[in-house]
Coordinates of N, CA, C and O in Angstrom, one line a residue:
X9 N 143.3 -14.5 -181.6 CA 143.0 -15.6 -180.7 C 142.0 -15.1 -179.7 O 142.1 -14.0 -179.2
X10 N 141.0 -15.9 -179.4 CA 139.9 -15.5 -178.5 C 140.3 -15.8 -177.1 O 141.2 -16.7 -176.8
X11 N 139.7 -15.1 -176.1 CA 140.0 -15.4 -174.7 C 138.9 -16.2 -174.1 O 137.8 -15.8 -174.1
X12 N 139.3 -17.3 -173.5 CA 138.3 -18.2 -172.9 C 138.0 -17.8 -171.5 O 136.8 -17.8 -171.1
X13 N 139.0 -17.5 -170.7 CA 138.8 -17.1 -169.3 C 138.4 -18.4 -168.5 O 139.1 -19.4 -168.7
X14 N 137.4 -18.3 -167.7 CA 137.0 -19.5 -167.0 C 136.6 -19.1 -165.6 O 136.7 -18.0 -165.1
X15 N 136.0 -20.1 -164.9 CA 135.6 -19.9 -163.5 C 136.3 -20.9 -162.6 O 135.9 -20.9 -161.4
X16 N 137.3 -21.6 -163.1 CA 138.0 -22.6 -162.2 C 139.5 -22.3 -162.4 O 140.0 -22.3 -163.5
X17 N 140.2 -22.3 -161.2 CA 141.6 -22.1 -161.2 C 142.2 -23.5 -161.0 O 141.7 -24.3 -160.3
X18 N 143.3 -23.8 -161.8 CA 144.0 -25.1 -161.7 C 145.5 -24.8 -161.7 O 145.9 -23.7 -162.2
X19 N 146.2 -25.7 -161.2 CA 147.7 -25.6 -161.2 C 148.2 -26.8 -162.0 O 147.9 -28.0 -161.6
X20 N 149.0 -26.6 -163.0 CA 149.7 -27.7 -163.7 C 150.9 -28.0 -162.8 O 151.7 -27.2 -162.5
X21 N 151.1 -29.3 -162.5 CA 152.2 -29.8 -161.8 C 153.0 -30.7 -162.7 O 152.5 -31.5 -163.5
X22 N 154.3 -30.7 -162.5 CA 155.2 -31.6 -163.3 C 155.9 -32.5 -162.3 O 156.3 -32.0 -161.2
X23 N 156.0 -33.8 -162.6 CA 156.6 -34.7 -161.8 C 158.0 -35.1 -162.1 O 158.4 -35.3 -163.3
X24 N 158.9 -35.1 -161.1 CA 160.3 -35.4 -161.3 C 160.5 -36.7 -160.5 O 160.2 -36.7 -159.3
X25 N 161.1 -37.7 -161.1 CA 161.3 -39.0 -160.4 C 162.7 -38.8 -159.7 O 163.7 -38.4 -160.2
X26 N 162.6 -39.1 -158.4 CA 163.8 -39.1 -157.5 C 163.9 -40.4 -156.8 O 163.0 -41.2 -156.8
X27 N 165.1 -40.7 -156.4 CA 165.3 -41.9 -155.6 C 165.3 -41.6 -154.1 O 165.9 -40.6 -153.7
X28 N 164.5 -42.4 -153.3 CA 164.5 -42.1 -151.9 C 165.7 -42.8 -151.2 O 166.5 -43.4 -151.9
X29 N 165.7 -42.8 -149.9 CA 166.8 -43.3 -149.1 C 167.0 -44.8 -149.3 O 168.0 -45.4 -149.1
X30 N 165.9 -45.5 -149.7 CA 165.9 -46.9 -149.9 C 166.2 -47.3 -151.4 O 166.2 -48.5 -151.7
X31 N 166.4 -46.3 -152.2 CA 166.7 -46.5 -153.6 C 165.4 -46.7 -154.5 O 165.5 -47.1 -155.6
X32 N 164.3 -46.5 -153.9 CA 163.0 -46.6 -154.7 C 162.7 -45.3 -155.4 O 163.0 -44.2 -154.9
X33 N 162.1 -45.4 -156.6 CA 161.7 -44.2 -157.3 C 160.5 -43.6 -156.7 O 159.5 -44.3 -156.5
X34 N 160.5 -42.3 -156.5 CA 159.4 -41.6 -155.9 C 159.2 -40.3 -156.8 O 160.2 -39.7 -157.1
X35 N 158.0 -40.0 -157.1 CA 157.7 -38.9 -157.9 C 157.5 -37.7 -157.0 O 156.6 -37.7 -156.1
X36 N 158.3 -36.6 -157.2 CA 158.1 -35.4 -156.5 C 157.4 -34.4 -157.5 O 157.9 -34.2 -158.6
X37 N 156.3 -33.8 -157.0 CA 155.5 -32.9 -157.8 C 155.8 -31.5 -157.5 O 155.9 -31.1 -156.3
X38 N 156.0 -30.7 -158.6 CA 156.3 -29.2 -158.4 C 155.3 -28.5 -159.2 O 155.0 -28.8 -160.4
X39 N 154.9 -27.3 -158.7 CA 154.0 -26.5 -159.5 C 154.7 -25.9 -160.7 O 155.8 -25.4 -160.5
X40 N 154.1 -26.0 -161.8 CA 154.7 -25.5 -163.1 C 154.1 -24.1 -163.4 O 154.8 -23.1 -163.5
X41 N 152.8 -24.0 -163.5 CA 152.1 -22.7 -163.7 C 150.6 -22.8 -163.5 O 150.0 -23.9 -163.6
X42 N 149.9 -21.7 -163.2 CA 148.5 -21.7 -163.0 C 147.8 -21.5 -164.3 O 148.3 -20.9 -165.2
X43 N 146.6 -22.0 -164.4 CA 145.7 -21.8 -165.6 C 144.3 -21.6 -165.1 O 143.9 -22.0 -164.0
X44 N 143.5 -20.9 -165.9 CA 142.1 -20.7 -165.5 C 141.2 -21.2 -166.7 O 141.6 -21.1 -167.8
X45 N 140.2 -21.9 -166.3 CA 139.3 -22.5 -167.4 C 138.0 -23.0 -166.8 O 137.6 -22.6 -165.8
X46 N 137.4 -24.0 -167.5 CA 136.2 -24.6 -167.1 C 136.4 -26.1 -167.0 O 137.0 -26.7 -167.9
X47 N 135.9 -26.7 -165.9 CA 136.0 -28.1 -165.7 C 134.6 -28.7 -165.9 O 133.6 -28.2 -165.4
X48 N 134.5 -29.7 -166.7 CA 133.3 -30.3 -167.1 C 133.4 -31.9 -167.1 O 134.5 -32.4 -167.4
X49 N 132.3 -32.5 -166.8 CA 132.3 -34.0 -166.8 C 132.2 -34.4 -168.2 O 131.3 -34.0 -169.0
X50 N 133.1 -35.3 -168.6 CA 133.1 -35.8 -170.0 C 132.3 -37.0 -170.2 O 131.5 -37.2 -171.1
X51 N 132.4 -38.0 -169.2 CA 131.5 -39.1 -169.2 C 131.6 -39.8 -167.8 O 132.4 -39.4 -167.0
X52 N 130.7 -40.7 -167.6 CA 130.6 -41.3 -166.3 C 131.7 -42.3 -166.0 O 132.0 -42.7 -164.9
X53 N 132.4 -42.8 -167.0 CA 133.5 -43.8 -166.9 C 133.0 -45.1 -166.4 O 133.8 -45.9 -165.9
X54 N 131.7 -45.4 -166.4 CA 131.2 -46.6 -166.0 C 130.0 -47.0 -166.8 O 129.3 -46.2 -167.4
X55 N 129.8 -48.3 -166.9 CA 128.6 -48.8 -167.7 C 127.3 -48.8 -166.9 O 126.3 -49.1 -167.4
X56 N 127.5 -48.5 -165.6 CA 126.3 -48.5 -164.7 C 125.4 -47.4 -165.0 O 125.8 -46.2 -165.1
X57 N 124.1 -47.7 -165.1 CA 123.1 -46.6 -165.2 C 122.5 -46.3 -163.8 O 121.5 -45.6 -163.7
X58 N 123.1 -46.8 -162.8 CA 122.7 -46.7 -161.4 C 123.0 -45.2 -161.0 O 124.1 -44.7 -161.3
X59 N 122.1 -44.6 -160.3 CA 122.3 -43.3 -159.8 C 123.4 -43.2 -158.8 O 123.9 -42.2 -158.4
X60 N 123.9 -44.4 -158.3 CA 124.9 -44.4 -157.2 C 126.3 -44.6 -157.8 O 127.2 -45.0 -157.2
X61 N 126.5 -44.2 -159.1 CA 127.8 -44.3 -159.7 C 128.8 -43.5 -159.0 O 128.5 -42.5 -158.4
X62 N 130.0 -43.9 -159.0 CA 131.1 -43.2 -158.3 C 131.7 -42.1 -159.1 O 132.1 -42.3 -160.2
X63 N 131.7 -40.9 -158.6 CA 132.3 -39.7 -159.2 C 133.8 -40.0 -159.5 O 134.3 -39.6 -160.5
X64 N 134.5 -40.8 -158.7 CA 135.9 -41.1 -158.8 C 136.2 -41.8 -160.1 O 137.3 -41.8 -160.6
X65 N 135.2 -42.5 -160.7 CA 135.3 -43.2 -161.9 C 135.1 -42.4 -163.2 O 135.2 -42.8 -164.3
X66 N 134.7 -41.1 -163.0 CA 134.4 -40.3 -164.1 C 135.6 -39.7 -164.8 O 136.6 -39.5 -164.2
X67 N 135.4 -39.3 -166.0 CA 136.4 -38.6 -166.8 C 135.9 -37.2 -166.9 O 134.8 -36.9 -167.0
X68 N 136.9 -36.3 -166.9 CA 136.6 -34.8 -167.0 C 137.4 -34.2 -168.1 O 138.4 -34.8 -168.6
X69 N 137.0 -33.0 -168.5 CA 137.7 -32.2 -169.5 C 137.8 -30.8 -168.9 O 136.9 -30.3 -168.3
X70 N 139.0 -30.2 -169.1 CA 139.3 -28.9 -168.6 C 139.6 -28.1 -169.9 O 140.5 -28.4 -170.6
X71 N 138.8 -27.1 -170.1 CA 138.9 -26.2 -171.3 C 139.5 -24.9 -170.8 O 139.1 -24.3 -169.9
X72 N 140.6 -24.5 -171.5 CA 141.3 -23.2 -171.1 C 141.9 -22.6 -172.4 O 141.9 -23.2 -173.4
X73 N 142.5 -21.4 -172.2 CA 143.2 -20.7 -173.2 C 144.4 -21.6 -173.7 O 144.9 -22.4 -172.9
X74 N 144.8 -21.4 -174.9 CA 145.9 -22.2 -175.4 C 147.2 -21.8 -174.7 O 147.4 -20.7 -174.4
X75 N 148.0 -22.8 -174.4 CA 149.3 -22.6 -173.9 C 150.2 -23.7 -174.5 O 149.7 -24.8 -174.8
X76 N 151.5 -23.4 -174.7 CA 152.4 -24.5 -175.2 C 152.7 -25.4 -174.1 O 153.1 -25.0 -173.0
X77 N 152.4 -26.7 -174.3 CA 152.5 -27.7 -173.1 C 154.0 -28.0 -172.9 O 154.4 -29.2 -173.1
X78 N 154.8 -27.0 -172.5 CA 156.2 -27.2 -172.3 C 156.6 -26.4 -171.0 O 156.1 -25.3 -170.8
X79 N 157.4 -27.0 -170.2 CA 157.9 -26.3 -169.0 C 159.4 -26.4 -169.1 O 160.0 -27.5 -169.0
X80 N 160.1 -25.2 -169.2 CA 161.5 -25.2 -169.5 C 161.8 -25.9 -170.8 O 161.3 -25.5 -171.8
X81 N 162.5 -27.0 -170.8 CA 162.7 -27.8 -172.0 C 162.0 -29.1 -171.9 O 162.3 -30.0 -172.7
X82 N 161.1 -29.3 -170.9 CA 160.4 -30.5 -170.8 C 159.0 -30.4 -171.3 O 158.2 -29.5 -170.9
X83 N 158.6 -31.3 -172.3 CA 157.3 -31.3 -172.8 C 156.3 -32.0 -171.8 O 156.6 -33.1 -171.3
X84 N 155.2 -31.3 -171.6 CA 154.2 -31.9 -170.7 C 153.5 -33.1 -171.3 O 153.1 -33.0 -172.5
X85 N 153.4 -34.2 -170.6 CA 152.7 -35.4 -171.1 C 151.8 -35.9 -170.0 O 151.9 -35.5 -168.9
X86 N 151.1 -36.9 -170.4 CA 150.2 -37.6 -169.4 C 151.1 -38.3 -168.4 O 150.6 -38.4 -167.2
X87 N 152.3 -38.7 -168.7 CA 153.1 -39.4 -167.8 C 153.8 -38.5 -166.8 O 154.2 -39.0 -165.7
X88 N 154.1 -37.3 -167.1 CA 154.9 -36.4 -166.3 C 154.2 -35.2 -165.7 O 154.8 -34.3 -165.1
X89 N 152.8 -35.1 -165.8 CA 152.1 -34.0 -165.3 C 150.8 -34.4 -164.8 O 150.2 -35.4 -165.0
X90 N 150.2 -33.4 -164.0 CA 148.9 -33.6 -163.4 C 148.3 -32.2 -163.1 O 149.1 -31.2 -163.2
X91 N 147.0 -32.1 -162.9 CA 146.4 -30.9 -162.5 C 145.9 -31.0 -161.1 O 145.4 -32.0 -160.7
X92 N 146.0 -29.9 -160.4 CA 145.4 -29.7 -159.0 C 144.3 -28.7 -159.2 O 144.5 -27.6 -159.6
X93 N 143.1 -29.1 -158.9 CA 141.9 -28.2 -159.0 C 141.2 -28.3 -157.6 O 140.7 -29.4 -157.2
X94 N 141.1 -27.2 -156.9 CA 140.4 -27.1 -155.6 C 140.9 -28.1 -154.7 O 140.2 -28.8 -153.9
X95 N 142.3 -28.3 -154.7 CA 142.9 -29.3 -153.8 C 142.7 -30.7 -154.1 O 143.2 -31.6 -153.4
X96 N 142.1 -31.0 -155.3 CA 141.9 -32.4 -155.7 C 142.9 -32.7 -156.9 O 143.2 -31.8 -157.7
X97 N 143.3 -33.9 -156.9 CA 144.3 -34.3 -157.9 C 143.6 -34.9 -159.1 O 142.7 -35.8 -159.0
X98 N 144.0 -34.5 -160.3 CA 143.4 -35.0 -161.6 C 144.6 -35.5 -162.4 O 145.5 -34.7 -162.7
X99 N 144.6 -36.7 -162.8 CA 145.6 -37.3 -163.7 C 145.3 -36.8 -165.1 O 144.2 -36.8 -165.6
X100 N 146.3 -36.3 -165.8 CA 146.2 -35.9 -167.2 C 146.2 -37.1 -168.1 O 147.1 -38.0 -168.0
X101 N 145.2 -37.2 -169.0 CA 145.1 -38.3 -170.0 C 145.7 -37.8 -171.3 O 146.4 -38.5 -171.9
X102 N 145.4 -36.6 -171.7 CA 146.0 -36.0 -172.9 C 145.8 -34.5 -172.9 O 144.8 -34.0 -172.4
X103 N 146.8 -33.8 -173.5 CA 146.6 -32.4 -173.8 C 146.3 -32.3 -175.3 O 147.0 -32.9 -176.1
X104 N 145.2 -31.6 -175.6 CA 144.7 -31.5 -177.0 C 144.6 -30.1 -177.4 O 143.9 -29.3 -176.7
X105 N 145.2 -29.8 -178.5 CA 145.1 -28.5 -179.2 C 144.3 -28.8 -180.4 O 144.9 -29.2 -181.4
X106 N 142.9 -28.7 -180.3 CA 142.1 -29.1 -181.4 C 142.5 -28.6 -182.8 O 142.6 -27.3 -182.9
X107 N 142.8 -29.4 -183.7 CA 143.2 -29.1 -185.1 C 144.4 -28.2 -185.1 O 144.6 -27.5 -186.1
X108 N 145.2 -28.2 -184.1 CA 146.4 -27.3 -184.0 C 146.2 -25.9 -184.4 O 147.0 -25.2 -185.0
X109 N 145.0 -25.4 -183.9 CA 144.6 -24.0 -184.2 C 145.2 -23.0 -183.2 O 145.1 -21.8 -183.4
X110 N 145.7 -23.5 -182.0 CA 146.2 -22.7 -181.0 C 145.2 -21.7 -180.4 O 145.5 -20.6 -180.0
X111 N 143.9 -22.1 -180.5 CA 142.8 -21.3 -179.9 C 142.5 -21.6 -178.5 O 142.2 -20.7 -177.7
X112 N 142.5 -22.9 -178.2 CA 142.2 -23.3 -176.8 C 142.8 -24.7 -176.6 O 143.2 -25.3 -177.5
X113 N 142.9 -25.1 -175.3 CA 143.4 -26.4 -175.0 C 142.2 -27.2 -174.4 O 141.4 -26.6 -173.6
X114 N 142.2 -28.4 -174.7 CA 141.3 -29.4 -174.0 C 142.2 -30.4 -173.3 O 142.9 -31.1 -173.9
X115 N 142.1 -30.4 -172.0 CA 142.9 -31.3 -171.2 C 142.0 -32.4 -170.6 O 141.1 -32.0 -169.8
X116 N 142.1 -33.6 -171.1 CA 141.3 -34.7 -170.6 C 141.9 -35.2 -169.3 O 143.1 -35.5 -169.3
X117 N 141.0 -35.4 -168.3 CA 141.5 -35.8 -167.0 C 140.8 -37.0 -166.4 O 139.7 -37.3 -166.8
X118 N 141.4 -37.6 -165.4 CA 140.8 -38.6 -164.6 C 140.9 -38.2 -163.1 O 142.0 -37.8 -162.7
X119 N 139.9 -38.2 -162.4 CA 139.9 -37.7 -161.0 C 140.6 -38.8 -160.2 O 140.4 -40.0 -160.3
X120 N 141.6 -38.3 -159.4 CA 142.4 -39.2 -158.6 C 142.2 -39.1 -157.1 O 142.7 -39.9 -156.3
X121 N 141.6 -38.0 -156.6 CA 141.3 -37.9 -155.2 C 142.0 -36.7 -154.6 O 142.7 -35.9 -155.3
X122 N 141.9 -36.5 -153.3 CA 142.5 -35.4 -152.6 C 144.0 -35.4 -152.6 O 144.6 -36.4 -152.7
X123 N 144.6 -34.2 -152.5 CA 146.0 -34.1 -152.5 C 146.6 -34.5 -151.2 O 146.1 -34.0 -150.2
X124 N 147.6 -35.3 -151.2 CA 148.2 -35.7 -149.9 C 149.4 -34.8 -149.5 O 150.0 -34.2 -150.3

């Protein structure tokens, strides 16, 4: 297996749904593990060819060393995990192990904004 390394640190977070005092479901995010890789713009996420397109509408890809997308007994999915990169929140769209070679991971992301 080759080593990808990277220039960007990210933290994988896993969300646990809790009930608040009013009985509403609230997602509590916990750090699962750190990863290092490369963050790149995948596409603009907009049909506008205007130079004023919004970065927030863009899709990203995070390339890193392979890891099994499991925390404890919970499989990481787009619905229960996210990445924090430089204090910014990125929603996971999909974890991809290309051709199941276990060489590297491609994590497709959507920029969600600053961490609250």
